[in-house]
Amino acid sequence: MSNRTKIMFLCTGNSCRSQIAHGIAKKLGGDRLEVYSAGLEAHGLNPRAVRVMKEIGIDISGYTSDVIDLGLLKEMDYAITLCGDAEERCPLTPPSVTKMHWPFPDPAKATGTEEEIMEQFRAVRDAIGRCLEEFIAGFEHRTQSIFP
């Protein structure tokens, strides 16, 4: 049995925000975290999300867009929703799962030139990264048992 902290990131389609969070959390948490992502629906991995992650040296091209697995969700230590739709429609979890909500705009809905759209993806990626840095630093500061 793993003693790693289990986190699942949830958004509407598991195509952008949750995939970005998944990739960053895996990099920042290393072998201390067991990271998953899922959506209320599976919209497929967004190629722009893959590109903005590659810009920071994280390859998510092999990730798949998955629908929430209720059995797996109940095994998590944390379930983090990244959009209002996921927060409202997230399945019930047992009290042992800490639910958190980090609302981010959907970069897939950005409009404008390709560069303007990519800037929206970068802004969301960077904001998610900052949240994860604080989240993981908070663990390390408060609880040595979470990260031995």
PDB file of C-alpha atoms in Angstrom:
ATOM      1  CA  MET A   1       0.000   0.000   0.000  1.00  0.00           C
ATOM      2  CA  SER A   2       1.313   3.421  -0.976  1.00  0.00           C
ATOM      3  CA  ASN A   3       1.970   6.093   1.634  1.00  0.00           C
ATOM      4  CA  ARG A   4       1.914   8.808  -1.016  1.00  0.00           C
ATOM      5  CA  THR A   5      -0.712  11.522  -0.816  1.00  0.00           C
ATOM      6  CA  LYS A   6      -3.406  10.884  -3.442  1.00  0.00           C
ATOM      7  CA  ILE A   7      -4.821  13.861  -5.322  1.00  0.00           C
ATOM      8  CA  MET A   8      -7.429  13.986  -8.081  1.00  0.00           C
ATOM      9  CA  PHE A   9      -7.955  17.133 -10.137  1.00  0.00           C
ATOM     10  CA  LEU A  10     -11.433  17.528 -11.586  1.00  0.00           C
ATOM     11  CA  CYS A  11     -12.872  19.766 -14.293  1.00  0.00           C
ATOM     12  CA  THR A  12     -15.616  19.597 -16.868  1.00  0.00           C
ATOM     13  CA  GLY A  13     -13.922  17.768 -19.734  1.00  0.00           C
ATOM     14  CA  ASN A  14     -10.510  16.636 -18.424  1.00  0.00           C
ATOM     15  CA  SER A  15      -8.935  18.321 -21.436  1.00  0.00           C
ATOM     16  CA  CYS A  16      -7.117  21.455 -20.158  1.00  0.00           C
ATOM     17  CA  ARG A  17      -7.130  22.639 -16.540  1.00  0.00           C
ATOM     18  CA  SER A  18      -7.141  19.272 -14.804  1.00  0.00           C
ATOM     19  CA  GLN A  19      -4.509  17.940 -17.223  1.00  0.00           C
ATOM     20  CA  ILE A  20      -2.283  20.969 -16.599  1.00  0.00           C
ATOM     21  CA  ALA A  21      -2.687  20.548 -12.822  1.00  0.00           C
ATOM     22  CA  HIS A  22      -1.965  16.823 -13.142  1.00  0.00           C
ATOM     23  CA  GLY A  23       1.298  17.446 -14.977  1.00  0.00           C
ATOM     24  CA  ILE A  24       2.522  20.205 -12.672  1.00  0.00           C
ATOM     25  CA  ALA A  25       1.606  18.271  -9.509  1.00  0.00           C
ATOM     26  CA  LYS A  26       3.494  15.201 -10.745  1.00  0.00           C
ATOM     27  CA  LYS A  27       6.573  17.319 -11.387  1.00  0.00           C
ATOM     28  CA  LEU A  28       6.437  19.284  -8.123  1.00  0.00           C
ATOM     29  CA  GLY A  29       5.366  16.385  -5.919  1.00  0.00           C
ATOM     30  CA  GLY A  30       7.624  13.764  -7.429  1.00  0.00           C
ATOM     31  CA  ASP A  31       7.224  10.392  -5.773  1.00  0.00           C
ATOM     32  CA  ARG A  32       5.510  11.974  -2.755  1.00  0.00           C
ATOM     33  CA  LEU A  33       2.215  12.382  -4.618  1.00  0.00           C
ATOM     34  CA  GLU A  34      -0.021   9.988  -6.496  1.00  0.00           C
ATOM     35  CA  VAL A  35      -1.781  12.226  -9.014  1.00  0.00           C
ATOM     36  CA  TYR A  36      -4.931  11.671 -11.062  1.00  0.00           C
ATOM     37  CA  SER A  37      -7.202  13.840 -13.167  1.00  0.00           C
ATOM     38  CA  ALA A  38     -10.683  13.311 -14.514  1.00  0.00           C
ATOM     39  CA  GLY A  39     -13.705  15.130 -15.857  1.00  0.00           C
ATOM     40  CA  LEU A  40     -17.450  15.075 -15.671  1.00  0.00           C
ATOM     41  CA  GLU A  41     -17.092  14.178 -19.360  1.00  0.00           C
ATOM     42  CA  ALA A  42     -14.093  13.190 -21.483  1.00  0.00           C
ATOM     43  CA  HIS A  43     -13.459  15.849 -24.139  1.00  0.00           C
ATOM     44  CA  GLY A  44     -10.025  14.637 -25.233  1.00  0.00           C
ATOM     45  CA  LEU A  45      -6.647  16.145 -24.411  1.00  0.00           C
ATOM     46  CA  ASN A  46      -6.423  19.717 -25.733  1.00  0.00           C
ATOM     47  CA  PRO A  47      -3.354  20.137 -28.002  1.00  0.00           C
ATOM     48  CA  ARG A  48      -2.783  23.680 -26.727  1.00  0.00           C
ATOM     49  CA  ALA A  49      -2.561  22.356 -23.164  1.00  0.00           C
ATOM     50  CA  VAL A  50       0.086  19.909 -24.361  1.00  0.00           C
ATOM     51  CA  ARG A  51       2.001  22.776 -26.026  1.00  0.00           C
ATOM     52  CA  VAL A  52       1.997  25.128 -23.020  1.00  0.00           C
ATOM     53  CA  MET A  53       3.131  22.328 -20.743  1.00  0.00           C
ATOM     54  CA  LYS A  54       5.930  21.416 -23.134  1.00  0.00           C
ATOM     55  CA  GLU A  55       7.096  25.052 -22.879  1.00  0.00           C
ATOM     56  CA  ILE A  56       7.894  24.443 -19.200  1.00  0.00           C
ATOM     57  CA  GLY A  57       9.428  21.022 -19.762  1.00  0.00           C
ATOM     58  CA  ILE A  58       6.446  18.858 -18.782  1.00  0.00           C
ATOM     59  CA  ASP A  59       5.194  16.258 -21.264  1.00  0.00           C
ATOM     60  CA  ILE A  60       1.490  15.483 -20.888  1.00  0.00           C
ATOM     61  CA  SER A  61       1.075  14.199 -24.457  1.00  0.00           C
ATOM     62  CA  GLY A  62       0.555  10.650 -23.199  1.00  0.00           C
ATOM     63  CA  TYR A  63      -2.196  11.588 -20.748  1.00  0.00           C
ATOM     64  CA  THR A  64      -5.730  10.470 -21.481  1.00  0.00           C
ATOM     65  CA  SER A  65      -9.004  12.319 -20.993  1.00  0.00           C
ATOM     66  CA  ASP A  66     -10.982  10.289 -18.476  1.00  0.00           C
ATOM     67  CA  VAL A  67     -14.395  10.423 -16.825  1.00  0.00           C
ATOM     68  CA  ILE A  68     -14.473  10.398 -13.012  1.00  0.00           C
ATOM     69  CA  ASP A  69     -14.098   6.894 -11.570  1.00  0.00           C
ATOM     70  CA  LEU A  70     -16.199   6.990  -8.394  1.00  0.00           C
ATOM     71  CA  GLY A  71     -14.328   4.108  -6.774  1.00  0.00           C
ATOM     72  CA  LEU A  72     -10.975   5.782  -7.357  1.00  0.00           C
ATOM     73  CA  LEU A  73     -12.303   9.174  -6.239  1.00  0.00           C
ATOM     74  CA  LYS A  74     -13.272   7.695  -2.866  1.00  0.00           C
ATOM     75  CA  GLU A  75      -9.654   6.555  -2.339  1.00  0.00           C
ATOM     76  CA  MET A  76      -8.233  10.074  -2.701  1.00  0.00           C
ATOM     77  CA  ASP A  77      -6.846  12.219   0.098  1.00  0.00           C
ATOM     78  CA  TYR A  78      -7.774  15.347  -1.888  1.00  0.00           C
ATOM     79  CA  ALA A  79     -10.272  16.068  -4.663  1.00  0.00           C
ATOM     80  CA  ILE A  80      -9.610  19.481  -6.188  1.00  0.00           C
ATOM     81  CA  THR A  81     -12.156  20.986  -8.565  1.00  0.00           C
ATOM     82  CA  LEU A  82     -10.842  23.546 -11.041  1.00  0.00           C
ATOM     83  CA  CYS A  83     -14.111  24.955 -12.400  1.00  0.00           C
ATOM     84  CA  GLY A  84     -17.562  25.821 -11.117  1.00  0.00           C
ATOM     85  CA  ASP A  85     -19.270  23.089 -13.114  1.00  0.00           C
ATOM     86  CA  ALA A  86     -17.088  20.393 -11.561  1.00  0.00           C
ATOM     87  CA  GLU A  87     -17.560  21.857  -8.085  1.00  0.00           C
ATOM     88  CA  GLU A  88     -21.349  21.848  -8.444  1.00  0.00           C
ATOM     89  CA  ARG A  89     -21.604  18.423 -10.060  1.00  0.00           C
ATOM     90  CA  CYS A  90     -18.756  16.598  -8.308  1.00  0.00           C
ATOM     91  CA  PRO A  91     -19.984  13.293  -6.903  1.00  0.00           C
ATOM     92  CA  LEU A  92     -20.285  12.951  -3.153  1.00  0.00           C
ATOM     93  CA  THR A  93     -17.104  11.855  -1.467  1.00  0.00           C
ATOM     94  CA  PRO A  94     -16.606  10.312   1.961  1.00  0.00           C
ATOM     95  CA  PRO A  95     -15.436  12.580   4.807  1.00  0.00           C
ATOM     96  CA  SER A  96     -11.929  11.135   4.444  1.00  0.00           C
ATOM     97  CA  VAL A  97     -11.562  12.970   1.108  1.00  0.00           C
ATOM     98  CA  THR A  98     -10.750  16.649   1.509  1.00  0.00           C
ATOM     99  CA  LYS A  99     -12.522  18.633  -1.217  1.00  0.00           C
ATOM    100  CA  MET A 100     -11.021  21.904  -2.393  1.00  0.00           C
ATOM    101  CA  HIS A 101     -12.098  24.323  -5.110  1.00  0.00           C
ATOM    102  CA  TRP A 102      -9.620  26.343  -7.174  1.00  0.00           C
ATOM    103  CA  PRO A 103     -11.661  28.161  -9.856  1.00  0.00           C
ATOM    104  CA  PHE A 104      -9.840  28.925 -13.098  1.00  0.00           C
ATOM    105  CA  PRO A 105     -11.245  30.182 -16.402  1.00  0.00           C
ATOM    106  CA  ASP A 106     -11.424  27.644 -19.217  1.00  0.00           C
ATOM    107  CA  PRO A 107      -8.624  28.505 -21.652  1.00  0.00           C
ATOM    108  CA  ALA A 108     -10.307  26.355 -24.308  1.00  0.00           C
ATOM    109  CA  LYS A 109     -12.997  29.053 -24.512  1.00  0.00           C
ATOM    110  CA  ALA A 110     -10.458  31.814 -25.211  1.00  0.00           C
ATOM    111  CA  THR A 111     -10.911  33.778 -28.433  1.00  0.00           C
ATOM    112  CA  GLY A 112      -8.625  35.923 -30.544  1.00  0.00           C
ATOM    113  CA  THR A 113      -5.472  35.232 -32.484  1.00  0.00           C
ATOM    114  CA  GLU A 114      -3.577  32.020 -31.889  1.00  0.00           C
ATOM    115  CA  GLU A 115      -1.033  33.923 -29.789  1.00  0.00           C
ATOM    116  CA  GLU A 116      -3.797  35.544 -27.690  1.00  0.00           C
ATOM    117  CA  ILE A 117      -5.364  32.144 -27.089  1.00  0.00           C
ATOM    118  CA  MET A 118      -1.987  30.667 -26.143  1.00  0.00           C
ATOM    119  CA  GLU A 119      -1.458  33.540 -23.687  1.00  0.00           C
ATOM    120  CA  GLN A 120      -4.701  32.526 -21.959  1.00  0.00           C
ATOM    121  CA  PHE A 121      -3.445  28.940 -21.724  1.00  0.00           C
ATOM    122  CA  ARG A 122      -0.141  30.193 -20.286  1.00  0.00           C
ATOM    123  CA  ALA A 123      -1.916  32.415 -17.754  1.00  0.00           C
ATOM    124  CA  VAL A 124      -4.037  29.503 -16.506  1.00  0.00           C
ATOM    125  CA  ARG A 125      -1.009  27.174 -16.458  1.00  0.00           C
ATOM    126  CA  ASP A 126       1.013  29.664 -14.421  1.00  0.00           C
ATOM    127  CA  ALA A 127      -1.846  30.349 -11.981  1.00  0.00           C
ATOM    128  CA  ILE A 128      -2.373  26.622 -11.420  1.00  0.00           C
ATOM    129  CA  GLY A 129       1.375  26.235 -10.902  1.00  0.00           C
ATOM    130  CA  ARG A 130       1.419  28.954  -8.243  1.00  0.00           C
ATOM    131  CA  CYS A 131      -1.499  27.329  -6.400  1.00  0.00           C
ATOM    132  CA  LEU A 132       0.226  23.963  -6.472  1.00  0.00           C
ATOM    133  CA  GLU A 133       3.522  25.405  -5.228  1.00  0.00           C
ATOM    134  CA  GLU A 134       1.707  26.915  -2.228  1.00  0.00           C
ATOM    135  CA  PHE A 135      -0.350  23.761  -1.655  1.00  0.00           C
ATOM    136  CA  ILE A 136       2.693  21.484  -1.636  1.00  0.00           C
ATOM    137  CA  ALA A 137       4.800  23.919   0.416  1.00  0.00           C
ATOM    138  CA  GLY A 138       1.987  24.045   2.970  1.00  0.00           C
ATOM    139  CA  PHE A 139       2.083  20.263   3.299  1.00  0.00           C
ATOM    140  CA  GLU A 140       5.814  20.235   3.747  1.00  0.00           C
ATOM    141  CA  HIS A 141       5.669  23.014   6.339  1.00  0.00           C
ATOM    142  CA  ARG A 142       2.786  21.659   8.440  1.00  0.00           C
ATOM    143  CA  THR A 143       2.969  17.908   8.221  1.00  0.00           C
ATOM    144  CA  GLN A 144       6.114  15.854   8.045  1.00  0.00           C
ATOM    145  CA  SER A 145       4.043  12.644   8.029  1.00  0.00           C
ATOM    146  CA  ILE A 146       2.566  13.518   4.638  1.00  0.00           C
ATOM    147  CA  PHE A 147       5.993  13.853   3.026  1.00  0.00           C
ATOM    148  CA  PRO A 148       8.445  11.584   4.859  1.00  0.00           C
TER     149      PRO A 148
END
